[in-house]
Tab-separated table of C-alpha atoms in Angstrom:
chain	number	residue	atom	x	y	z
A	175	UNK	CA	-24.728	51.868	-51.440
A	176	UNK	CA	-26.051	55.003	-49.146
A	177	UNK	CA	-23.399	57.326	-47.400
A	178	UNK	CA	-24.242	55.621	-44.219
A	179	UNK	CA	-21.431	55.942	-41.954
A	180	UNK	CA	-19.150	57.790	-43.964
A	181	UNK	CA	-15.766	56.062	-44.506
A	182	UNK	CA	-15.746	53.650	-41.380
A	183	UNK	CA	-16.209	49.785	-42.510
A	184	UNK	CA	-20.214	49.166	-41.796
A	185	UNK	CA	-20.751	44.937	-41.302
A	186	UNK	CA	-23.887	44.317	-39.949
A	187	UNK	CA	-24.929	41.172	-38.198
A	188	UNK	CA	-28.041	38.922	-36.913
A	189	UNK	CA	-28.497	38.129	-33.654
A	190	UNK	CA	-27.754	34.768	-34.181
A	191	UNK	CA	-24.800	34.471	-36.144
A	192	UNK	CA	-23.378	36.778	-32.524
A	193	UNK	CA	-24.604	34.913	-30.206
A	194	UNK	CA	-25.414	31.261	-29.449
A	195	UNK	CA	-29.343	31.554	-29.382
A	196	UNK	CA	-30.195	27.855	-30.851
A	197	UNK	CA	-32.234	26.748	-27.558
A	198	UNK	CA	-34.726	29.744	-28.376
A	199	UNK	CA	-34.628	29.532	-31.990
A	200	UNK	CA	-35.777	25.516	-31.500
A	201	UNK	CA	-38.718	27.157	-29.379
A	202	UNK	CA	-39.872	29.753	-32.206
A	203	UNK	CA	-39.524	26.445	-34.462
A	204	UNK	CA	-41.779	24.391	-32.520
A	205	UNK	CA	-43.925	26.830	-30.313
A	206	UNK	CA	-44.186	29.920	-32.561
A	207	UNK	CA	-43.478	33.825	-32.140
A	208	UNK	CA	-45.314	34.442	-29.030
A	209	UNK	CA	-43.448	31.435	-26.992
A	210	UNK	CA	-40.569	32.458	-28.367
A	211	UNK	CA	-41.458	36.317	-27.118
A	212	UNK	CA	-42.137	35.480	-23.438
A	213	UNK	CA	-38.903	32.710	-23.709
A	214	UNK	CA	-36.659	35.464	-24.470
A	215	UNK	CA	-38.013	37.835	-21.884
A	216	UNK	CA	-38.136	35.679	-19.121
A	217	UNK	CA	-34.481	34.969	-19.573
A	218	UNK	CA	-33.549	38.828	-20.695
A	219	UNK	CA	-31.085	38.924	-18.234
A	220	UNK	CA	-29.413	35.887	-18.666
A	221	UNK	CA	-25.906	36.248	-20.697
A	222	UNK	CA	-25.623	34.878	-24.460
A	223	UNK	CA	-22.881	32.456	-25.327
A	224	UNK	CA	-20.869	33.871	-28.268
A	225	UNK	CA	-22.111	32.842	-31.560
A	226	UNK	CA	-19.858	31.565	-34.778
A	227	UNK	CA	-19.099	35.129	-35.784
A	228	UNK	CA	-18.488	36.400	-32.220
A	229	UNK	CA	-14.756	36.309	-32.493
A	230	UNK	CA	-14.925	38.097	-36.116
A	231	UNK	CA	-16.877	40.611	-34.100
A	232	UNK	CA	-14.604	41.130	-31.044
A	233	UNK	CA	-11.298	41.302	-33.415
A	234	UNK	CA	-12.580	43.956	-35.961
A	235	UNK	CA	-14.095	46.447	-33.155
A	236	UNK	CA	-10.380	45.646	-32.185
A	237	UNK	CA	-9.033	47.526	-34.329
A	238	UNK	CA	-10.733	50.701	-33.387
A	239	UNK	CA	-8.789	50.508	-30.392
A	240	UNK	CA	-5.269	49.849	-32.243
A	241	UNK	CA	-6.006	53.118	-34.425
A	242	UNK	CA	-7.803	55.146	-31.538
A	243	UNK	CA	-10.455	55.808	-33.963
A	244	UNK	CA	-13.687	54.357	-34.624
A	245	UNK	CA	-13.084	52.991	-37.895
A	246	UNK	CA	-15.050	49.902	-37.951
A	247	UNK	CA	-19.532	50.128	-37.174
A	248	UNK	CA	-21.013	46.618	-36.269
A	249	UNK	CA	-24.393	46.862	-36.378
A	250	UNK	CA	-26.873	44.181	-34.967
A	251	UNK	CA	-29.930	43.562	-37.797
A	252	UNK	CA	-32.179	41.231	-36.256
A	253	UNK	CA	-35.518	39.993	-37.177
A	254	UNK	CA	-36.180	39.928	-33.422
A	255	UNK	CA	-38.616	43.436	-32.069
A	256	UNK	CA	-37.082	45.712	-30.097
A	257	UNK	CA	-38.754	43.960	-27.086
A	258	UNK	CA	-37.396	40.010	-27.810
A	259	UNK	CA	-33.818	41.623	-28.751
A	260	UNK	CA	-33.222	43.752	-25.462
A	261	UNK	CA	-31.853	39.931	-24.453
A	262	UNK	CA	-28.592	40.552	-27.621
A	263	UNK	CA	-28.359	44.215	-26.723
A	264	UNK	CA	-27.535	42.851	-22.351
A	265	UNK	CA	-25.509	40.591	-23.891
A	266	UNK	CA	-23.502	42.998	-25.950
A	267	UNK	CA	-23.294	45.109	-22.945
A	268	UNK	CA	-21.907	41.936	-20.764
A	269	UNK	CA	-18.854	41.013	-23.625
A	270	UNK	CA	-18.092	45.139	-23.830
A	271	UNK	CA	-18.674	45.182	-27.349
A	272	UNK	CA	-18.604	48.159	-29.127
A	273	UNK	CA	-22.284	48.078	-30.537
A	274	UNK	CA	-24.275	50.435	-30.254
A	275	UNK	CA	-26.522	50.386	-33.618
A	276	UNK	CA	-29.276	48.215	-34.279
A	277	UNK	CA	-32.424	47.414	-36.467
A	278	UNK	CA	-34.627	45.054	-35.353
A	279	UNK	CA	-37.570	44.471	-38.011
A	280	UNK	CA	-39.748	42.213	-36.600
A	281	UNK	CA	-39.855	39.202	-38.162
A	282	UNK	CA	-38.630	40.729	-41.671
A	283	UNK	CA	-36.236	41.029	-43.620
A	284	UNK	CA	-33.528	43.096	-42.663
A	285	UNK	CA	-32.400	43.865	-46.257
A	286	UNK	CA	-34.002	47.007	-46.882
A	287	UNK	CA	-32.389	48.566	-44.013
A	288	UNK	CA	-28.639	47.887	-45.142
A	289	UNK	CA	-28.650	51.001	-47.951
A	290	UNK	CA	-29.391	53.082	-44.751
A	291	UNK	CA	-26.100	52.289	-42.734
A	292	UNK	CA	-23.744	51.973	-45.882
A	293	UNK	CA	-23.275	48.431	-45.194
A	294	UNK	CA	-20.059	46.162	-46.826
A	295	UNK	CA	-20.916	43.185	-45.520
A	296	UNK	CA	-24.067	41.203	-43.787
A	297	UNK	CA	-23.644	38.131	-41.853
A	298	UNK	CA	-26.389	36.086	-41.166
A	299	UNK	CA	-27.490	32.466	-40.310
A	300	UNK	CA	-31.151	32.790	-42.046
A	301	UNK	CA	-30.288	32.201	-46.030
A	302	UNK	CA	-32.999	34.022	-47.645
A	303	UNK	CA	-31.911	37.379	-45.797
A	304	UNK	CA	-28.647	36.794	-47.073
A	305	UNK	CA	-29.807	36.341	-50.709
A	306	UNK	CA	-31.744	38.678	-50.495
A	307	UNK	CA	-29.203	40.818	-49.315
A	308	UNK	CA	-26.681	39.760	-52.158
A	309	UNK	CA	-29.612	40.636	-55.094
A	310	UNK	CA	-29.602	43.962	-53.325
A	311	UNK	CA	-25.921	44.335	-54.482
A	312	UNK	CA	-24.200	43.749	-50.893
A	313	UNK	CA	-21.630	41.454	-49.888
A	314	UNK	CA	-23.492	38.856	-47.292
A	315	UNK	CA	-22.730	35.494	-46.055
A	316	UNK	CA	-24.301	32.971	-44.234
A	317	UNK	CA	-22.393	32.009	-41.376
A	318	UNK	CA	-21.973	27.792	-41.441
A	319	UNK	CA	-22.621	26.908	-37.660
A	320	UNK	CA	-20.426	25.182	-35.905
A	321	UNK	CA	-17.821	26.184	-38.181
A	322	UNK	CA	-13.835	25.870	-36.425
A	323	UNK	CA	-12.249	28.843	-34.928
A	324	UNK	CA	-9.269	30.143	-34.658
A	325	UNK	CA	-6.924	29.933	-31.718
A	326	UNK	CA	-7.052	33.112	-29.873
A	327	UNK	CA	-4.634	35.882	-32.081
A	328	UNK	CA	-4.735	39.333	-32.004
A	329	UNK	CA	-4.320	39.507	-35.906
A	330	UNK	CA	-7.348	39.573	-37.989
A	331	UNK	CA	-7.398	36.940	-40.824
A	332	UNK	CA	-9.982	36.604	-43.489
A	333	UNK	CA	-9.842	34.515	-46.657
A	334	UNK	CA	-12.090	34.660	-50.161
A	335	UNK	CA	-12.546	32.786	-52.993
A	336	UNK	CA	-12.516	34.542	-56.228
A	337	UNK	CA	-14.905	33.684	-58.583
A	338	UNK	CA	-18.459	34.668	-57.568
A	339	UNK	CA	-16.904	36.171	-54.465
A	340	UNK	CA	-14.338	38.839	-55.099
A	341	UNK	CA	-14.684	39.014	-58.686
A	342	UNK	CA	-18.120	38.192	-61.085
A	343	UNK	CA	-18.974	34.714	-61.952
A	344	UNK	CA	-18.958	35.590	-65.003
A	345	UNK	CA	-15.751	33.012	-65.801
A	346	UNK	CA	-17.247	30.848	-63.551
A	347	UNK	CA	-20.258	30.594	-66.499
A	348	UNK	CA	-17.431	29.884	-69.430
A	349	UNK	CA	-16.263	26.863	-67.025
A	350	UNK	CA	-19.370	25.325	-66.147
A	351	UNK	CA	-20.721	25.732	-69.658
A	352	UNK	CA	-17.481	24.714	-71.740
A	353	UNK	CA	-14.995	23.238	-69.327
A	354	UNK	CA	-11.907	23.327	-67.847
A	355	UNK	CA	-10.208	24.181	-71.724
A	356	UNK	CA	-12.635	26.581	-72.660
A	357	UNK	CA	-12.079	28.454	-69.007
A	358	UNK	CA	-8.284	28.669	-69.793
A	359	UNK	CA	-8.906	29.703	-73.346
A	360	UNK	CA	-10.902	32.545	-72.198
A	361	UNK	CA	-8.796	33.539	-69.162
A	362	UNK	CA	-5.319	33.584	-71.329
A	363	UNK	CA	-7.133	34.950	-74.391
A	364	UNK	CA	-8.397	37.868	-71.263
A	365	UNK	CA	-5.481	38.172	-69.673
A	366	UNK	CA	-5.164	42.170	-69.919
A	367	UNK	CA	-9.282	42.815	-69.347
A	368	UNK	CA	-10.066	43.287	-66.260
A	369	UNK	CA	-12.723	41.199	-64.294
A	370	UNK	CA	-15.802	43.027	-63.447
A	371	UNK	CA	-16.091	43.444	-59.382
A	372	UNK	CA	-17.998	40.245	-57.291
A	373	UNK	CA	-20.108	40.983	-54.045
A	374	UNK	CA	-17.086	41.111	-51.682
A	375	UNK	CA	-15.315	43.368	-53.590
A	376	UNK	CA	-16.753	46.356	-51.391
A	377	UNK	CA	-15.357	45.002	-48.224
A	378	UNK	CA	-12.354	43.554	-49.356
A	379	UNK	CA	-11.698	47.325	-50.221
A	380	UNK	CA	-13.098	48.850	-47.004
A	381	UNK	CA	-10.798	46.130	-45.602
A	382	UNK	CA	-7.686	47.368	-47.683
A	383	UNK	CA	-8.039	51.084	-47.158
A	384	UNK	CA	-8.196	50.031	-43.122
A	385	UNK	CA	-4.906	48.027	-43.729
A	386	UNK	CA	-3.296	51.650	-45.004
A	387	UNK	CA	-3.909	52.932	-41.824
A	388	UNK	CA	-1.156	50.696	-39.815
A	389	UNK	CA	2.154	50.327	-40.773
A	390	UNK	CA	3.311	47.760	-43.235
A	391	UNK	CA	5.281	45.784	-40.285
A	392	UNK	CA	2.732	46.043	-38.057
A	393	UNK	CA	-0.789	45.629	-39.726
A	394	UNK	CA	-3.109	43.364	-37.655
A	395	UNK	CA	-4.918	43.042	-40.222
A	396	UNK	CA	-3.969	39.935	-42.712
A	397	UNK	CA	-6.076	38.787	-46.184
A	398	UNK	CA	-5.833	36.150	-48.716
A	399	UNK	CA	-7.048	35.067	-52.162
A	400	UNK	CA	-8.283	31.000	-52.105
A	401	UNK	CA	-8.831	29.966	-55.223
A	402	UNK	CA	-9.410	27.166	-57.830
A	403	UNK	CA	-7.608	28.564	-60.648
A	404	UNK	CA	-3.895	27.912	-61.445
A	405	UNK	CA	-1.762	28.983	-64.340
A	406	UNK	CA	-2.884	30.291	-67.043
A	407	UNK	CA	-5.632	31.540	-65.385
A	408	UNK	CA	-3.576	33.419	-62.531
A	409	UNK	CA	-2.727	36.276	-64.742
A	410	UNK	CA	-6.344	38.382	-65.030
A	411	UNK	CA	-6.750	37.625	-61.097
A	412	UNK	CA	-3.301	39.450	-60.674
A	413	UNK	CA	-3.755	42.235	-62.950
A	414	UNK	CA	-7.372	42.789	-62.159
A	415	UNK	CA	-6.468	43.662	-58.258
A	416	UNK	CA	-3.268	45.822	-59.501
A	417	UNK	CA	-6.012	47.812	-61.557
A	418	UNK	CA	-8.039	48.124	-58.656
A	419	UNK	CA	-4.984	49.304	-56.380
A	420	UNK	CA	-6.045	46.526	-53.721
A	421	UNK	CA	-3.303	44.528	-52.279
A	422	UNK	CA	-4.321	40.612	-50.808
A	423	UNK	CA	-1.466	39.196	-47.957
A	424	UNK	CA	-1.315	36.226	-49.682
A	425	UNK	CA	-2.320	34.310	-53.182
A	426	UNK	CA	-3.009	30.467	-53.293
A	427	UNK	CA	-4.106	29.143	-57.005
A	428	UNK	CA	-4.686	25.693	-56.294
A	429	UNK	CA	-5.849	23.967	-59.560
A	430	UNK	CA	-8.666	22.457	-57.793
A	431	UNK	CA	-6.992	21.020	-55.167
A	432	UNK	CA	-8.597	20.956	-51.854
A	433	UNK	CA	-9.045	24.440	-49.939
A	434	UNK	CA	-8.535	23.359	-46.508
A	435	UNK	CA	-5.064	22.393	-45.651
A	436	UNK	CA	-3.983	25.884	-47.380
A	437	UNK	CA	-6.992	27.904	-45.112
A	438	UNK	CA	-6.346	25.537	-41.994
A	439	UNK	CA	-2.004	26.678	-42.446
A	440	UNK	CA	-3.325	30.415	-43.063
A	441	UNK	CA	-5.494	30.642	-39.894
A	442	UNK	CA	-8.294	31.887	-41.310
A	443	UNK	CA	-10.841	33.823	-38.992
A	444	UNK	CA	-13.371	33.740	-41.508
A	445	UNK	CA	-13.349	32.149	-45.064
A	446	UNK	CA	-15.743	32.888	-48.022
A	447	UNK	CA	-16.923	31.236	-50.961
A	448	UNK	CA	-19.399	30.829	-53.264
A	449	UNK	CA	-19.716	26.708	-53.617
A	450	UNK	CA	-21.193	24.394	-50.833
A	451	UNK	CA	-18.718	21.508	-51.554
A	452	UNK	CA	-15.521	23.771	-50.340
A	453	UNK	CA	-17.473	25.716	-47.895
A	454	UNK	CA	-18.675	22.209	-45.667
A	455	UNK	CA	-14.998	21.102	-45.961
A	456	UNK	CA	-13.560	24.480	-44.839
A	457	UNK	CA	-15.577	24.458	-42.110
A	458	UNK	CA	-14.056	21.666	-40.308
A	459	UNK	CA	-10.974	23.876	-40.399
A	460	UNK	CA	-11.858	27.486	-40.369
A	461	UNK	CA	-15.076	29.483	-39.677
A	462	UNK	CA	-16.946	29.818	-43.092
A	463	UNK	CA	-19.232	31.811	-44.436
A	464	UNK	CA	-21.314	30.599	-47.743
A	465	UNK	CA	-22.232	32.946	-50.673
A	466	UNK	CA	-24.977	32.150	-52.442
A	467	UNK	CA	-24.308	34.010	-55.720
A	468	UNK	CA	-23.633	33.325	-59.050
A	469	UNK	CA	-23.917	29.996	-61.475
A	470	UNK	CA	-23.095	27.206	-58.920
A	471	UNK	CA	-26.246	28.696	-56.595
A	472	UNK	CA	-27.956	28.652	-59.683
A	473	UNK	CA	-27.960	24.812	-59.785
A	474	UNK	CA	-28.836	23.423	-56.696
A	475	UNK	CA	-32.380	22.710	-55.906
């Protein structure tokens, strides 16, 4: 990762997982670049809706206000030009977000460009940018649209899964390839080892170090662990995060049981995991991002 912005927590973010631009994006789909150009310029000054990660958005430049501080960068990476994405930048202007960054790479992918800012974390609704992004060793998510949201809150709450996520998939590859035993074998028999760091783990710590900055009573900030595994298996999660001095909110090890009830209770803002199966039933509950790393990726078609 570059120096970037020094020690402020860097997400950057397409134009269309901000803002609600599905009418033009069906024109670039059926008319092509240069109907999509003169579309977006000959509504320029007409106002966005917010997009699926607009909330995120609003409640982590939030917190720059809480601390008086600019600790948290958005920064819009678009595949738009400069010239279709003046429309995002009015729009921005309109909600008074605090954005003032922005790469717009013309029809590319924004990928390269993420080293440059420092980036933890890349949300997008175009899935090859965000593989693309992950294989470049940053945390990224595609944004699910339509996903629930949150009832307005001034608290910012975002949920992971662990394996493939947080942490490497590496267990992930015991479970797929031996089973449910084998996994718990391994896990107990690796109880005191730590597991090696997943794609999130960046943010989640950029996240952390931001929670140190409010008091304990009063942190607006609020994170949890969602997560397959149960007993024995709940040990090496537990000591791995004590070894990296990161501290989650909250720790559900569910045995396989489904993810939503426990996310929907929890009020997640955002939740994030690697599988397709819990990520299209989270999303009826909470706004979800998918990860397309590791094993279970590895599998579909």
């Amino acid at each position: 990762m570059g120096k970037g912005l020094g020690d402020k927590l860097v997400l950057a973010i397409s134009s269309r997982a901000l803002f609600d631009l599905s009418e033009s994006h069906q024109i670039y789909e059926s008319e092509g670049v240069e109907a999509y150009r003169r579309y977006q310029i000959e509504h320029e000054d007409e106002v966005l809706m917010p997009g699926d990660a607009f909330p995120l958005v609003e409640k982590l430049l939030g917190l720059n206000t809480r601390l008086s501080e600019q600790r948290v960068e958005v920064i819009l990476v678009s595949r738009n030009s400069a010239d279709t994405g003046l429309r995002a930048f009015n729009s921005i202007q309109h909600y008074g977000l605090g954005i003032s960054r922005a790469a717009f790479v013309g029809g590319r992918s924004p990928d390269p460009y993420l080293a440059a800012f420092g980036c933890h974390l890349f949300l997008s609704t175009h899935a090859d940018d965000v593989r693309n992004a992950l294989k470049a060793g940053f945390g990224a998510a595609t944004l699910l649209s339509g996903g629930a949201r949150r009832a307005n809150s001034n608290e910012l709450r975002i949920a992971f899964d662990g394996d493939a996520v947080l942490f490497s998939d590496d267990s992930e590859r015991v479970y797929q390839s031996g089973g449910l035993n084998a996994f718990q074998d391994h896990e107990r028999e690796s109880a005191r080892q730590a597991l090696p760091g997943g794609p999130f783990k960046p943010f989640l710590a950029a996240l952390h170090a931001l929670q140190q900055e409010f008091p304990e009573a009063d942190c607006p900030i609020r994170t949890a662990l969602v997560t397959a595994r149960s007993a024995p298996a709940h040990e090496r999660v537990i000591r791995t995060l004590r070894e990296w001095s990161i501290r989650l909110d909250e720790s559900f090890f569910l045995g396989g049981l489904d993810k939503s009830a426990v996310l929907e209770a929890f009020a997640a803002d955002v939740f994030f995991d690697d599988q397709t199966g819990h990520c299209e039933k989270a999303r009826q509950v909470v706004a979800t991002g998918h990860v397309p790393h590791g094993v279970s990726n590895e599998l579909l078609p």
